[in-house]
Amino acid sequence: TPPPPKVPTTPPPPKRQHLPPKKETVSETKSSNTTTQPANSNESPHFLTLDPITEAKESNFADIKKDVAELFPELKIIDQPPDDRAAKKVNQQWKKGPILPEVILLTFNETPEQTEFLLKVVNAINEHLAPAQMFSAYTIDKQRKWENMLKIEGLRLVIAPDYGIYSLPNLKKYYRESTVHAERTLAGIPVLLLTDVGLYIKQPSLKPALWKALCAILKDGS
């Protein structure tokens, strides 16, 4: 006998798997907890809120000054910045072009301390009285430029130590002294003779007299 016909069968449905509950990610948690800020809101987000700035307390640095004075006694502590008006004046002179000196101070190989004093004299004249420069007498004498110096336009005064004038014959020939009028000149230019420069350092009381003489010559003659 023939075999019975095969009847098609349907496969059973797959068994349903039980998955663990889904965990929320950090970004999802943050987005769910974050409130949306209106675009036109004037209120700043919490994380942008700044603490008010406290006013700085004024300090005179007394403790720092005390420590510096104890550690470095050779240093000079000043409360105010130094006056820079003279430096600014010199710095702006280039705008006016070269300035010919009205006062020339001659040096004769003085010591560094004496040269520093003479330079201070020139700086004081520059600031308060008239344009002034300091020249080395030996350099001018070596170059034979005395006549050129004494013909500088507007030259009103030559300052020199008394011992220097007599030490250079080429300079001395221009020197004239009038005992009647108590005048000293170099080719007609008034001369102010200084005593030994070292005395102004050893005896500071001589400095006011020197400045008074400069003011009398340059202010009265201006």
CSV table of N, CA, C and O in Angstrom, one decimal, residues 100-179:
chain,number,residue,atom,x,y,z
A,100,LEU,N,71.9,124.2,21.2
A,100,LEU,CA,73.3,124.7,21.5
A,100,LEU,C,73.3,125.1,23.0
A,100,LEU,O,72.4,125.7,23.5
A,101,PRO,N,74.4,124.7,23.7
A,101,PRO,CA,74.5,125.0,25.1
A,101,PRO,C,74.7,126.5,25.3
A,101,PRO,O,75.5,127.2,24.6
A,102,GLU,N,74.1,127.0,26.3
A,102,GLU,CA,74.3,128.4,26.7
A,102,GLU,C,75.3,128.4,27.9
A,102,GLU,O,75.9,129.5,28.2
A,103,VAL,N,75.5,127.3,28.5
A,103,VAL,CA,76.5,127.1,29.6
A,103,VAL,C,77.4,125.9,29.3
A,103,VAL,O,76.8,124.8,29.0
A,104,ILE,N,78.7,126.0,29.4
A,104,ILE,CA,79.6,124.9,29.3
A,104,ILE,C,80.4,124.8,30.5
A,104,ILE,O,81.0,125.7,31.1
A,105,LEU,N,80.4,123.5,31.1
A,105,LEU,CA,81.3,123.2,32.2
A,105,LEU,C,82.4,122.4,31.8
A,105,LEU,O,82.2,121.3,31.2
A,106,LEU,N,83.7,122.8,32.0
A,106,LEU,CA,84.9,122.1,31.6
A,106,LEU,C,85.4,121.2,32.7
A,106,LEU,O,85.4,121.6,33.9
A,107,THR,N,85.7,120.0,32.4
A,107,THR,CA,86.3,119.1,33.3
A,107,THR,C,87.8,118.9,33.0
A,107,THR,O,88.2,119.0,31.9
A,108,PHE,N,88.6,118.5,34.0
A,108,PHE,CA,90.0,118.4,33.9
A,108,PHE,C,90.4,117.1,34.6
A,108,PHE,O,91.2,117.1,35.5
A,109,ASN,N,89.9,115.9,34.2
A,109,ASN,CA,90.2,114.6,34.7
A,109,ASN,C,90.0,114.5,36.2
A,109,ASN,O,90.9,114.1,37.0
A,110,GLU,N,88.9,115.0,36.7
A,110,GLU,CA,88.5,114.9,38.1
A,110,GLU,C,88.3,113.4,38.5
A,110,GLU,O,88.1,112.6,37.6
A,111,THR,N,88.2,113.2,39.7
A,111,THR,CA,87.9,111.8,40.2
A,111,THR,C,86.4,111.5,39.9
A,111,THR,O,85.6,112.4,39.6
A,112,PRO,N,86.1,110.2,39.9
A,112,PRO,CA,84.7,109.8,39.6
A,112,PRO,C,83.7,110.5,40.5
A,112,PRO,O,82.6,111.0,40.0
A,113,GLU,N,84.0,110.7,41.8
A,113,GLU,CA,83.1,111.3,42.7
A,113,GLU,C,83.0,112.8,42.4
A,113,GLU,O,81.8,113.4,42.4
A,114,GLN,N,84.1,113.5,42.0
A,114,GLN,CA,84.0,114.9,41.6
A,114,GLN,C,83.3,115.1,40.3
A,114,GLN,O,82.5,116.0,40.2
A,115,THR,N,83.5,114.1,39.4
A,115,THR,CA,82.8,114.2,38.1
A,115,THR,C,81.3,114.1,38.3
A,115,THR,O,80.5,114.8,37.6
A,116,GLU,N,80.9,113.2,39.2
A,116,GLU,CA,79.5,113.0,39.4
A,116,GLU,C,78.9,114.3,40.0
A,116,GLU,O,77.7,114.7,39.6
A,117,PHE,N,79.6,115.0,40.9
A,117,PHE,CA,79.1,116.2,41.4
A,117,PHE,C,78.9,117.3,40.3
A,117,PHE,O,77.9,118.0,40.2
A,118,LEU,N,79.9,117.4,39.4
A,118,LEU,CA,79.9,118.4,38.4
A,118,LEU,C,78.7,118.0,37.4
A,118,LEU,O,78.0,119.0,36.9
A,119,LEU,N,78.5,116.8,37.2
A,119,LEU,CA,77.3,116.4,36.3
A,119,LEU,C,76.0,116.8,37.0
A,119,LEU,O,75.1,117.2,36.3
A,120,LYS,N,75.9,116.7,38.3
A,120,LYS,CA,74.7,117.1,39.0
A,120,LYS,C,74.5,118.6,38.8
A,120,LYS,O,73.4,119.1,38.7
A,121,VAL,N,75.6,119.4,38.8
A,121,VAL,CA,75.5,120.8,38.6
A,121,VAL,C,75.0,121.1,37.2
A,121,VAL,O,74.1,122.0,37.1
A,122,VAL,N,75.5,120.4,36.2
A,122,VAL,CA,75.0,120.6,34.8
A,122,VAL,C,73.6,120.3,34.7
A,122,VAL,O,72.8,121.0,34.1
A,123,ASN,N,73.1,119.2,35.3
A,123,ASN,CA,71.7,118.8,35.3
A,123,ASN,C,70.8,119.8,35.9
A,123,ASN,O,69.7,120.1,35.4
A,124,ALA,N,71.3,120.4,37.0
A,124,ALA,CA,70.5,121.4,37.7
A,124,ALA,C,70.4,122.6,36.9
A,124,ALA,O,69.3,123.2,36.8
A,125,ILE,N,71.5,123.0,36.2
A,125,ILE,CA,71.4,124.2,35.4
A,125,ILE,C,70.4,123.9,34.2
A,125,ILE,O,69.6,124.8,33.8
A,126,ASN,N,70.5,122.7,33.6
A,126,ASN,CA,69.7,122.4,32.5
A,126,ASN,C,68.2,122.5,32.9
A,126,ASN,O,67.4,122.9,32.1
A,127,GLU,N,67.9,122.0,34.1
A,127,GLU,CA,66.5,121.9,34.5
A,127,GLU,C,65.9,123.3,34.9
A,127,GLU,O,64.7,123.6,34.6
A,128,HIS,N,66.7,124.1,35.5
A,128,HIS,CA,66.2,125.4,36.1
A,128,HIS,C,66.7,126.7,35.5
A,128,HIS,O,66.0,127.7,35.7
A,129,LEU,N,67.8,126.7,34.8
A,129,LEU,CA,68.4,127.9,34.3
A,129,LEU,C,68.5,128.0,32.8
A,129,LEU,O,68.0,129.0,32.2
A,130,ALA,N,69.3,127.1,32.2
A,130,ALA,CA,69.6,127.3,30.8
A,130,ALA,C,70.2,126.0,30.3
A,130,ALA,O,70.7,125.1,31.0
A,131,PRO,N,70.2,125.8,28.9
A,131,PRO,CA,70.8,124.6,28.4
A,131,PRO,C,72.3,124.5,28.7
A,131,PRO,O,73.0,125.5,28.5
A,132,ALA,N,72.7,123.4,29.2
A,132,ALA,CA,74.1,123.3,29.6
A,132,ALA,C,74.7,121.9,29.2
A,132,ALA,O,74.0,120.9,29.1
A,133,GLN,N,76.0,121.9,29.0
A,133,GLN,CA,76.7,120.7,28.7
A,133,GLN,C,78.1,120.6,29.4
A,133,GLN,O,78.6,121.7,29.7
A,134,MET,N,78.6,119.4,29.6
A,134,MET,CA,79.9,119.2,30.2
A,134,MET,C,80.9,118.7,29.2
A,134,MET,O,80.6,117.7,28.5
A,135,PHE,N,82.0,119.4,29.0
A,135,PHE,CA,83.0,119.0,28.0
A,135,PHE,C,84.3,118.7,28.7
A,135,PHE,O,84.7,119.3,29.8
A,136,SER,N,85.1,117.8,28.2
A,136,SER,CA,86.5,117.5,28.6
A,136,SER,C,87.4,118.5,28.1
A,136,SER,O,87.6,118.7,26.8
A,137,ALA,N,88.1,119.3,28.9
A,137,ALA,CA,89.0,120.3,28.5
A,137,ALA,C,90.2,119.7,27.7
A,137,ALA,O,90.6,120.3,26.7
A,138,TYR,N,90.6,118.6,28.2
A,138,TYR,CA,91.8,118.0,27.5
A,138,TYR,C,91.5,117.5,26.1
A,138,TYR,O,92.3,117.5,25.2
A,139,THR,N,90.2,117.0,25.9
A,139,THR,CA,89.8,116.6,24.6
A,139,THR,C,89.8,117.8,23.6
A,139,THR,O,90.3,117.7,22.5
A,140,ILE,N,89.2,118.9,24.1
A,140,ILE,CA,89.1,120.1,23.2
A,140,ILE,C,90.5,120.6,23.0
A,140,ILE,O,90.8,121.0,21.8
A,141,ASP,N,91.4,120.6,24.0
A,141,ASP,CA,92.8,121.1,23.8
A,141,ASP,C,93.5,120.2,22.8
A,141,ASP,O,94.3,120.7,21.9
A,142,LYS,N,93.4,118.9,22.9
A,142,LYS,CA,94.0,118.0,22.0
A,142,LYS,C,93.6,118.2,20.5
A,142,LYS,O,94.4,118.1,19.6
A,143,GLN,N,92.3,118.5,20.3
A,143,GLN,CA,91.8,118.7,19.0
A,143,GLN,C,91.9,120.2,18.5
A,143,GLN,O,91.5,120.5,17.4
A,144,ARG,N,92.5,121.0,19.4
A,144,ARG,CA,92.7,122.4,19.1
A,144,ARG,C,91.3,123.1,18.7
A,144,ARG,O,91.2,123.7,17.6
A,145,LYS,N,90.3,122.9,19.5
A,145,LYS,CA,89.0,123.4,19.2
A,145,LYS,C,88.5,124.5,20.1
A,145,LYS,O,87.3,124.7,20.2
A,146,TRP,N,89.4,125.1,20.8
A,146,TRP,CA,89.0,126.2,21.7
A,146,TRP,C,88.2,127.3,21.0
A,146,TRP,O,87.2,127.8,21.5
A,147,GLU,N,88.7,127.7,19.9
A,147,GLU,CA,88.1,128.8,19.2
A,147,GLU,C,86.7,128.4,18.7
A,147,GLU,O,85.7,129.2,18.8
A,148,ASN,N,86.6,127.2,18.3
A,148,ASN,CA,85.2,126.7,17.9
A,148,ASN,C,84.2,126.7,19.0
A,148,ASN,O,83.1,127.1,18.9
A,149,MET,N,84.7,126.3,20.2
A,149,MET,CA,83.9,126.2,21.4
A,149,MET,C,83.4,127.6,21.8
A,149,MET,O,82.2,127.8,22.1
A,150,LEU,N,84.4,128.5,21.8
A,150,LEU,CA,84.1,129.8,22.3
A,150,LEU,C,83.3,130.7,21.3
A,150,LEU,O,82.8,131.7,21.7
A,151,LYS,N,83.1,130.2,20.1
A,151,LYS,CA,82.3,130.9,19.1
A,151,LYS,C,80.9,130.2,19.0
A,151,LYS,O,80.1,130.6,18.1
A,152,ILE,N,80.5,129.3,19.9
A,152,ILE,CA,79.2,128.7,19.9
A,152,ILE,C,78.1,129.9,20.0
A,152,ILE,O,78.2,130.7,21.0
A,153,GLU,N,77.2,129.9,19.2
A,153,GLU,CA,76.2,131.0,19.2
A,153,GLU,C,75.3,130.8,20.5
A,153,GLU,O,74.8,129.8,20.8
A,154,GLY,N,75.2,132.0,21.2
A,154,GLY,CA,74.4,132.0,22.4
A,154,GLY,C,75.1,131.6,23.6
A,154,GLY,O,74.5,131.5,24.7
A,155,LEU,N,76.4,131.3,23.5
A,155,LEU,CA,77.1,130.8,24.7
A,155,LEU,C,77.2,132.0,25.7
A,155,LEU,O,77.7,133.1,25.4
A,156,ARG,N,76.8,131.8,27.0
A,156,ARG,CA,76.7,132.8,28.0
A,156,ARG,C,77.6,132.7,29.1
A,156,ARG,O,77.9,133.7,29.8
A,157,LEU,N,78.1,131.4,29.4
A,157,LEU,CA,78.9,131.2,30.6
A,157,LEU,C,79.7,130.0,30.4
A,157,LEU,O,79.3,129.0,29.9
A,158,VAL,N,81.0,130.1,30.9
A,158,VAL,CA,81.9,128.9,31.0
A,158,VAL,C,82.2,128.7,32.4
A,158,VAL,O,82.6,129.7,33.1
A,159,ILE,N,82.0,127.5,32.9
A,159,ILE,CA,82.4,127.1,34.3
A,159,ILE,C,83.6,126.2,34.2
A,159,ILE,O,83.6,125.3,33.5
A,160,ALA,N,84.6,126.5,35.1
A,160,ALA,CA,85.8,125.7,35.1
A,160,ALA,C,86.5,125.8,36.4
A,160,ALA,O,86.4,126.8,37.1
A,161,PRO,N,87.1,124.7,36.9
A,161,PRO,CA,88.0,124.8,38.1
A,161,PRO,C,89.1,125.8,37.8
A,161,PRO,O,89.7,125.8,36.8
A,162,ASP,N,89.5,126.5,38.9
A,162,ASP,CA,90.5,127.6,38.7
A,162,ASP,C,91.8,127.0,38.3
A,162,ASP,O,92.6,127.6,37.5
A,163,TYR,N,92.2,125.8,38.8
A,163,TYR,CA,93.5,125.2,38.5
A,163,TYR,C,93.5,124.7,37.0
A,163,TYR,O,94.6,124.6,36.4
A,164,GLY,N,92.4,124.5,36.4
A,164,GLY,CA,92.3,124.0,35.0
A,164,GLY,C,92.7,125.0,34.0
A,164,GLY,O,93.4,124.7,33.0
A,165,ILE,N,92.2,126.3,34.2
A,165,ILE,CA,92.5,127.3,33.3
A,165,ILE,C,94.0,127.5,33.1
A,165,ILE,O,94.5,127.7,31.9
A,166,TYR,N,94.8,127.5,34.1
A,166,TYR,CA,96.2,127.7,34.1
A,166,TYR,C,97.0,126.5,33.6
A,166,TYR,O,98.2,126.7,33.3
A,167,SER,N,96.4,125.4,33.6
A,167,SER,CA,97.1,124.2,33.2
A,167,SER,C,97.3,124.0,31.7
A,167,SER,O,98.1,123.2,31.3
A,168,LEU,N,96.4,124.7,30.9
A,168,LEU,CA,96.4,124.5,29.5
A,168,LEU,C,96.8,125.8,28.8
A,168,LEU,O,95.9,126.7,28.8
A,169,PRO,N,98.0,126.0,28.3
A,169,PRO,CA,98.4,127.3,27.7
A,169,PRO,C,97.5,127.7,26.5
A,169,PRO,O,97.2,128.9,26.3
A,170,ASN,N,97.0,126.7,25.7
A,170,ASN,CA,96.2,127.1,24.6
A,170,ASN,C,94.8,127.6,25.1
A,170,ASN,O,94.2,128.4,24.3
A,171,LEU,N,94.4,127.3,26.2
A,171,LEU,CA,93.2,127.8,26.8
A,171,LEU,C,93.5,129.2,27.5
A,171,LEU,O,92.7,130.1,27.4
A,172,LYS,N,94.6,129.2,28.2
A,172,LYS,CA,94.9,130.3,29.0
A,172,LYS,C,95.0,131.6,28.2
A,172,LYS,O,94.8,132.7,28.7
A,173,LYS,N,95.4,131.5,26.9
A,173,LYS,CA,95.6,132.7,26.1
A,173,LYS,C,94.3,133.4,25.8
A,173,LYS,O,94.3,134.6,25.4
A,174,TYR,N,93.2,132.7,26.0
A,174,TYR,CA,91.9,133.4,25.8
A,174,TYR,C,91.4,134.0,27.1
A,174,TYR,O,90.4,134.7,27.1
A,175,TYR,N,92.1,133.7,28.2
A,175,TYR,CA,91.6,134.2,29.5
A,175,TYR,C,92.0,135.6,29.8
A,175,TYR,O,93.1,136.0,29.6
A,176,ARG,N,91.0,136.4,30.3
A,176,ARG,CA,91.2,137.7,30.7
A,176,ARG,C,90.6,137.9,32.1
A,176,ARG,O,89.5,137.4,32.4
A,177,GLU,N,91.3,138.8,32.9
A,177,GLU,CA,90.8,139.0,34.2
A,177,GLU,C,90.9,140.5,34.5
A,177,GLU,O,92.0,141.1,34.3
A,178,SER,N,89.8,141.1,34.9
A,178,SER,CA,89.8,142.5,35.2
A,178,SER,C,89.6,142.7,36.7
A,178,SER,O,88.6,142.4,37.3
A,179,THR,N,90.6,143.2,37.4
A,179,THR,CA,90.6,143.5,38.8
A,179,THR,C,89.7,144.6,39.1
A,179,THR,O,89.1,144.7,40.2
